[in-house]
CSV table of C-alpha atoms in Angstrom, one decimal:
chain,number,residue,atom,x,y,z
A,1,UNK,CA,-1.2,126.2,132.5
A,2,UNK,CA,0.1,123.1,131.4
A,3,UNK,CA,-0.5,123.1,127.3
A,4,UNK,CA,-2.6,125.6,127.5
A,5,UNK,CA,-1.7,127.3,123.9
A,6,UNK,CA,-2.5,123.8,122.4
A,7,UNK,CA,-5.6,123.7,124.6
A,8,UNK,CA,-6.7,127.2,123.4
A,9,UNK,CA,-5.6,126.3,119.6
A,10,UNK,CA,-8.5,123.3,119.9
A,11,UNK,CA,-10.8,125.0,120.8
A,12,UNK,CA,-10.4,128.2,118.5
A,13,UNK,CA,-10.0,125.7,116.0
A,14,UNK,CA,-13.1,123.8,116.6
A,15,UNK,CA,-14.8,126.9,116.3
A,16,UNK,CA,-13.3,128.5,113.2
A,17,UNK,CA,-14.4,125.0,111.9
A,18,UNK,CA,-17.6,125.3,112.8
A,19,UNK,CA,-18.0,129.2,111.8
A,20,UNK,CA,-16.2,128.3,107.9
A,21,UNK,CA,-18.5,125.4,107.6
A,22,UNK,CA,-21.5,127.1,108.3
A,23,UNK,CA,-20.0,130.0,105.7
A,24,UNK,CA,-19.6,127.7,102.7
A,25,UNK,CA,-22.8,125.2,102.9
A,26,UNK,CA,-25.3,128.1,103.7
A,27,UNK,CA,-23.5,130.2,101.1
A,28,UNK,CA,-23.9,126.9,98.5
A,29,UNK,CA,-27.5,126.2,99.9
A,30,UNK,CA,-29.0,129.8,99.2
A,31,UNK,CA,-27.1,130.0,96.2
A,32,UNK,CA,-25.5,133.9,96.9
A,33,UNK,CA,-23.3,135.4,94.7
A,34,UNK,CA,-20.1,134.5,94.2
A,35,UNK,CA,-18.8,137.8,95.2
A,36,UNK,CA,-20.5,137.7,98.2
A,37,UNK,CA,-19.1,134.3,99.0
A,38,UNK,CA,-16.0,134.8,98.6
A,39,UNK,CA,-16.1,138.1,100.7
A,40,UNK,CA,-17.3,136.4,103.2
A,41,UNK,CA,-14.2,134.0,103.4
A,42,UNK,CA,-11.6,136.9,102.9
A,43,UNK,CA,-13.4,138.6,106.0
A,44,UNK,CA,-13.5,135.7,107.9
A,45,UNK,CA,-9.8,134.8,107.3
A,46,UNK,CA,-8.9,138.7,108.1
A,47,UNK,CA,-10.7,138.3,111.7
A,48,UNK,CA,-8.4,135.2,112.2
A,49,UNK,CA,-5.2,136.9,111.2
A,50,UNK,CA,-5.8,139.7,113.4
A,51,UNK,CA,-5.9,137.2,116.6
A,52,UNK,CA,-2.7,135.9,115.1
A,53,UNK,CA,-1.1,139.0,114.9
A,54,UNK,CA,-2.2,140.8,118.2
A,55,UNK,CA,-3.1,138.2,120.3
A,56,UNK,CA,-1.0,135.1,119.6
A,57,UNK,CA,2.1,136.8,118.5
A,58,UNK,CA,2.6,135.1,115.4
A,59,UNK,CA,2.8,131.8,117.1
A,60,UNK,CA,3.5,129.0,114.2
A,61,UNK,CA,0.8,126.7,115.7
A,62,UNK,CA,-1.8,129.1,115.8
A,63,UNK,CA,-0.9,129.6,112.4
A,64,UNK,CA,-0.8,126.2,111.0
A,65,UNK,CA,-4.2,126.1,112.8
A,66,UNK,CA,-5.6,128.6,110.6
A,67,UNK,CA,-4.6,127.2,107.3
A,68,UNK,CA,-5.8,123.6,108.3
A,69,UNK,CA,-8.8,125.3,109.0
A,70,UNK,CA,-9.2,127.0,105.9
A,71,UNK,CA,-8.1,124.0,103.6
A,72,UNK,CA,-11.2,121.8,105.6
A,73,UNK,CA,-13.8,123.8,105.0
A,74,UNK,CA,-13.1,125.8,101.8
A,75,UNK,CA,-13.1,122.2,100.0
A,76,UNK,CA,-16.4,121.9,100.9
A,77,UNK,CA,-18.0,123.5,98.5
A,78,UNK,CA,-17.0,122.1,95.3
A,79,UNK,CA,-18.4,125.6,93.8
A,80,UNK,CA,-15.1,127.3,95.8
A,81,UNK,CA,-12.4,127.8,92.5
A,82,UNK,CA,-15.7,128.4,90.5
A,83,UNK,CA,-16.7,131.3,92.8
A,84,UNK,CA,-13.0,132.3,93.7
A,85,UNK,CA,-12.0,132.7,89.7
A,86,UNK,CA,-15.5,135.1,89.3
A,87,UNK,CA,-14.3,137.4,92.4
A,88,UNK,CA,-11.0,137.9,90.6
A,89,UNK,CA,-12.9,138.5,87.4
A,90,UNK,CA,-14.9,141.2,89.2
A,91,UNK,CA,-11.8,142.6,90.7
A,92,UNK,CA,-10.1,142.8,87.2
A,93,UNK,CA,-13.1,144.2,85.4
A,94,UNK,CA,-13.1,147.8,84.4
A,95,UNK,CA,-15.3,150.1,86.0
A,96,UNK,CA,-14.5,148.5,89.7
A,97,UNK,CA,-16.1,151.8,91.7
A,98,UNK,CA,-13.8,152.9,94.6
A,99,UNK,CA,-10.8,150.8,94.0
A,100,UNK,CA,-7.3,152.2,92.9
A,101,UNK,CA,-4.6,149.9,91.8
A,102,UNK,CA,-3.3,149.6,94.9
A,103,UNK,CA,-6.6,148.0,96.7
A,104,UNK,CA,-6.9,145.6,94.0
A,105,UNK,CA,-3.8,144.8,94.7
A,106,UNK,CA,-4.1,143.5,98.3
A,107,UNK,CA,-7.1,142.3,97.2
A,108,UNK,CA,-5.6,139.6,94.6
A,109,UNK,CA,-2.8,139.0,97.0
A,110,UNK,CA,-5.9,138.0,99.7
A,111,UNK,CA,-7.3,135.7,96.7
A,112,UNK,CA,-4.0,134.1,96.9
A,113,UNK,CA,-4.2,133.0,100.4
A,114,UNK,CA,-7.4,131.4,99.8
A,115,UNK,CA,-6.2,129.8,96.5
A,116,UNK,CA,-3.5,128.3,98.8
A,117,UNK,CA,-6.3,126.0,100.0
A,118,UNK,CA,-8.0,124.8,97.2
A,119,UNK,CA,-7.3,121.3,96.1
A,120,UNK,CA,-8.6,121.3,93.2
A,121,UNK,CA,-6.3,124.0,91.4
A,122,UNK,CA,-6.9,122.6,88.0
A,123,UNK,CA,-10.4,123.5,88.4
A,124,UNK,CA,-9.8,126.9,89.1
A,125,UNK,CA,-7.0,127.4,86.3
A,126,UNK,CA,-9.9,126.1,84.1
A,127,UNK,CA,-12.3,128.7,84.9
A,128,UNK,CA,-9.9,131.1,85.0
A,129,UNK,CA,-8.8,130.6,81.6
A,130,UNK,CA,-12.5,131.4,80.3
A,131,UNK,CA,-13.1,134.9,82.8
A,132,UNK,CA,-9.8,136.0,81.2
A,133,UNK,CA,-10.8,134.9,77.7
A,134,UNK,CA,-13.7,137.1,77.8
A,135,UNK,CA,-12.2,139.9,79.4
A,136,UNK,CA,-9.3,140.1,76.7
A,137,UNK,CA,-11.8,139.6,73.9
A,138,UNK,CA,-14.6,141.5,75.2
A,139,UNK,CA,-11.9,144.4,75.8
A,140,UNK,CA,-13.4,144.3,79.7
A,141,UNK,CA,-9.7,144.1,81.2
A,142,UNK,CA,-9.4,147.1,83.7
A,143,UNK,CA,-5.8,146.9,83.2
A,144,UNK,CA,-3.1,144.9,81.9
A,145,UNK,CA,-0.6,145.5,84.8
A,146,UNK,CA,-3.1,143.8,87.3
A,147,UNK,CA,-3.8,141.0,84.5
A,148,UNK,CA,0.2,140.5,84.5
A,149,UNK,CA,0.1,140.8,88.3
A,150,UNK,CA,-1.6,138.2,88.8
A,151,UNK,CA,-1.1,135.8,86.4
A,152,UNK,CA,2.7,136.7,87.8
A,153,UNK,CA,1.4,135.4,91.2
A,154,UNK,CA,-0.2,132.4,89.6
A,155,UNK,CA,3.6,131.3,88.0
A,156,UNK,CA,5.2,132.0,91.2
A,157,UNK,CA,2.4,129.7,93.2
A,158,UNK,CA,2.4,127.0,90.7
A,159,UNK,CA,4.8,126.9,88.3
A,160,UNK,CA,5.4,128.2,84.4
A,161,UNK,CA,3.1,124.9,83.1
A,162,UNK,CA,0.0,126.1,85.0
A,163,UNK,CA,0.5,129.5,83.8
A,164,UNK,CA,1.8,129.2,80.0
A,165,UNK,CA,-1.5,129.3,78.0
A,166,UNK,CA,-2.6,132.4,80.3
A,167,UNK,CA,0.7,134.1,79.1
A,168,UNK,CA,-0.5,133.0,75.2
A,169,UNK,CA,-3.4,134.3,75.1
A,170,UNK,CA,-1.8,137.8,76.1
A,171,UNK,CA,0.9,137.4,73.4
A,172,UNK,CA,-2.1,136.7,71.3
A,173,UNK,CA,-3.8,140.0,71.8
A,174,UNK,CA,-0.2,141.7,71.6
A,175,UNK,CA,0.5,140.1,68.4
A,176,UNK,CA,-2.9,140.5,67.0
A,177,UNK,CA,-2.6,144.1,67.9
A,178,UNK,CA,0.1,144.3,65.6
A,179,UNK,CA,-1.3,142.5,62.5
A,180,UNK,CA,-4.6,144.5,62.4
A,181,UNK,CA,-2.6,147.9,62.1
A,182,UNK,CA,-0.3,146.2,59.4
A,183,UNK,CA,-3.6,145.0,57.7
A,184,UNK,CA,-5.1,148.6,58.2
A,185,UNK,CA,-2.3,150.1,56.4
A,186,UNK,CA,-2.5,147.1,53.5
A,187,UNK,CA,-6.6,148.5,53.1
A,188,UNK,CA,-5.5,152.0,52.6
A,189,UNK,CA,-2.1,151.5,50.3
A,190,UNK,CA,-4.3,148.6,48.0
A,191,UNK,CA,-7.6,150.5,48.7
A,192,UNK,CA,-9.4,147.0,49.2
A,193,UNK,CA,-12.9,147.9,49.6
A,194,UNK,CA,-14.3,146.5,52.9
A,195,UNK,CA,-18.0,147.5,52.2
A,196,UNK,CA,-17.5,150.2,55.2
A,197,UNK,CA,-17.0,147.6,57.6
A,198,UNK,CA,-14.7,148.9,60.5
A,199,UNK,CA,-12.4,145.3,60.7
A,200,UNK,CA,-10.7,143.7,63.9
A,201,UNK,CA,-9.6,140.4,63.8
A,202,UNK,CA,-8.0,138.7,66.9
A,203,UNK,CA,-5.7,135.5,65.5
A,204,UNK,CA,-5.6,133.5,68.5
A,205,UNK,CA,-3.6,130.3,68.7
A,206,UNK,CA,-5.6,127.0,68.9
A,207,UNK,CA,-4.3,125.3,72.5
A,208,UNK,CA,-4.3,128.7,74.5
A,209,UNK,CA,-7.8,129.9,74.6
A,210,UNK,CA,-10.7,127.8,75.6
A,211,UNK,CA,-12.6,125.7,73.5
A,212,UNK,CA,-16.7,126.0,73.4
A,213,UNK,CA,-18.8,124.3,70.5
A,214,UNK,CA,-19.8,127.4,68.6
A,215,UNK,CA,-23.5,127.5,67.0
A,216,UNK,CA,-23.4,127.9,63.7
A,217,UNK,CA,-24.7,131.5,62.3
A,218,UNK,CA,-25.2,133.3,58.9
A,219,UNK,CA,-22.4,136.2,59.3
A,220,UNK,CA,-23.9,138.8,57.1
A,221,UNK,CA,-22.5,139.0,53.2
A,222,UNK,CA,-20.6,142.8,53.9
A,223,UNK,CA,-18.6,141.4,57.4
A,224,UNK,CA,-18.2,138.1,55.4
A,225,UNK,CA,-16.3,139.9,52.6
A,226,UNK,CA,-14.5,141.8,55.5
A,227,UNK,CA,-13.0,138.7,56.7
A,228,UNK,CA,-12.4,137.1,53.8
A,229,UNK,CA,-9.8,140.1,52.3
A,230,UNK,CA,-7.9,140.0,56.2
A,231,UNK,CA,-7.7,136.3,55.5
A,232,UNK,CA,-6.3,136.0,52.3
A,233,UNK,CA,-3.4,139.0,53.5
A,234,UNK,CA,-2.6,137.0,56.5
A,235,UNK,CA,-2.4,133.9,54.7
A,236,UNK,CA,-0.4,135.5,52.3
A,237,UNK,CA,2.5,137.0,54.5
A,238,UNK,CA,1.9,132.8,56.9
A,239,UNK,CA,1.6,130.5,54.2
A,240,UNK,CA,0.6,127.1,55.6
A,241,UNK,CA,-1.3,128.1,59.0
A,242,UNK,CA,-5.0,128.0,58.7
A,243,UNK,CA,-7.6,130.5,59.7
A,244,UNK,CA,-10.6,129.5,61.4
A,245,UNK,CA,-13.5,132.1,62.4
A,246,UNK,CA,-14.9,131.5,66.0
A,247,UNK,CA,-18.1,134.3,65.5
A,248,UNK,CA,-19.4,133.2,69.3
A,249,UNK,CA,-16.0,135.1,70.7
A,250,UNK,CA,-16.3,138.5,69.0
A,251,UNK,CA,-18.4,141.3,69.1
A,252,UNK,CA,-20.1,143.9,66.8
């Protein structure tokens, strides 16, 4: 048949338009879950990939026909980097039931493919900077080696700018690690009374973590004197930075 693949790619085309669009403005008008949304487009994109593989032999303009596909209707839905940054947040949460390492592995690498289309990238980065935020300093990280992964695939996609302040804020936590053990040590050798408040302090660096207008609260006189004794022995051993306390981003 004469052009028949590129007769058969319009068509499948016109329909995997049609079955995407349908996907993305019901999903946005019913307002589902993020999760389920972004399922949805994974599955969908699976389905496609198998007719590419078994039926179409890899053939590049079936391919091209995908992704073209994808990039119309995924942009959409101007929730899409929104929702796709919360599906990797629920991926990377502890507590995931049924998934080893290795699923959420291909699953992060399938998050890719759809992050591929998104045109608004900064977007994404934006809200992914918060998910992670709270799952460093929430302690809600399922493990660091798929944090690493994917921040790993992130560089690779996009480049070390887009991906700098996500390394940060783990050498944050790292350091920070480091400097509440030293200060633990300093409370037991100078027996600075703490008013049996157990202390953690995480110094993050102002530029890496995201920035939300805190409400003001009354932080209790014992945690109070807590903080104050950590910041005169870090000040001490980093004469000229400034300490800051940001109460909305801890826990107690």
């Amino acid at each position: 048949v004469l052009h028949g693949l590129r007769t058969m790619c319009q068509c499948i085309s016109q329909y995997l338009r049609e079955q995407g669009r349908a996907l993305v403005i019901e999903e946005a008008e019913e307002g589902k879950n993020a999760i389920t949304y972004v399922q949805n487009l994974l599955d969908l994109n699976d389905r496609f990939n198998h007719f590419l593989h078994e039926s179409f032999n890899e053939d590049k303009q079936f391919k091209q026909m995908i992704s073209s596909g994808f990039e119309y209707f995924i942009n959409l839905n101007s929730k899409s980097p929104e929702y796709l940054s919360l599906f990797i947040d629920d991926k990377l949460k502890k507590g995931v039931k049924g998934m080893s390492e290795q699923e959420i592995e291909v699953v992060l690498d399938k998050s890719m493919v759809l992050f591929r289309y998104l045109q608004e990238k900064d977007v994404f980065e934006r809200y992914y900077k918060q998910h992670l935020a709270r799952r460093l300093l929430l302690n809600k990280s399922g493990s660091d080696d798929s944090e690493k992964n994917m921040i790993s695939k992130l560089k690779t996609e996009c480049g070390c700018q887009f991906t700098s302040k996500l390394e940060g804020m783990f050498k944050d936590m790292t350091v920070s690690g480091g400097i509440n053990e030293e200060f633990k040590a300093f409370v037991q050798q100078a027996q600075v009374n703490l008013s049996g408040v157990d202390l953690t302090v995480r110094v993050l660096t102002t530029g890496y973590w995201p920035t939300q207008s805190a409400t003001p609260i009354n932080i209790p006189a014992d945690p109070r004197t807590a903080f104050e004794a950590f910041r005169r022995f870090y000040l001490a051993k980093h004469s000229g930075r400034q300490l800051t306390l940001q109460p909305h981003l801890g826990s107690a």
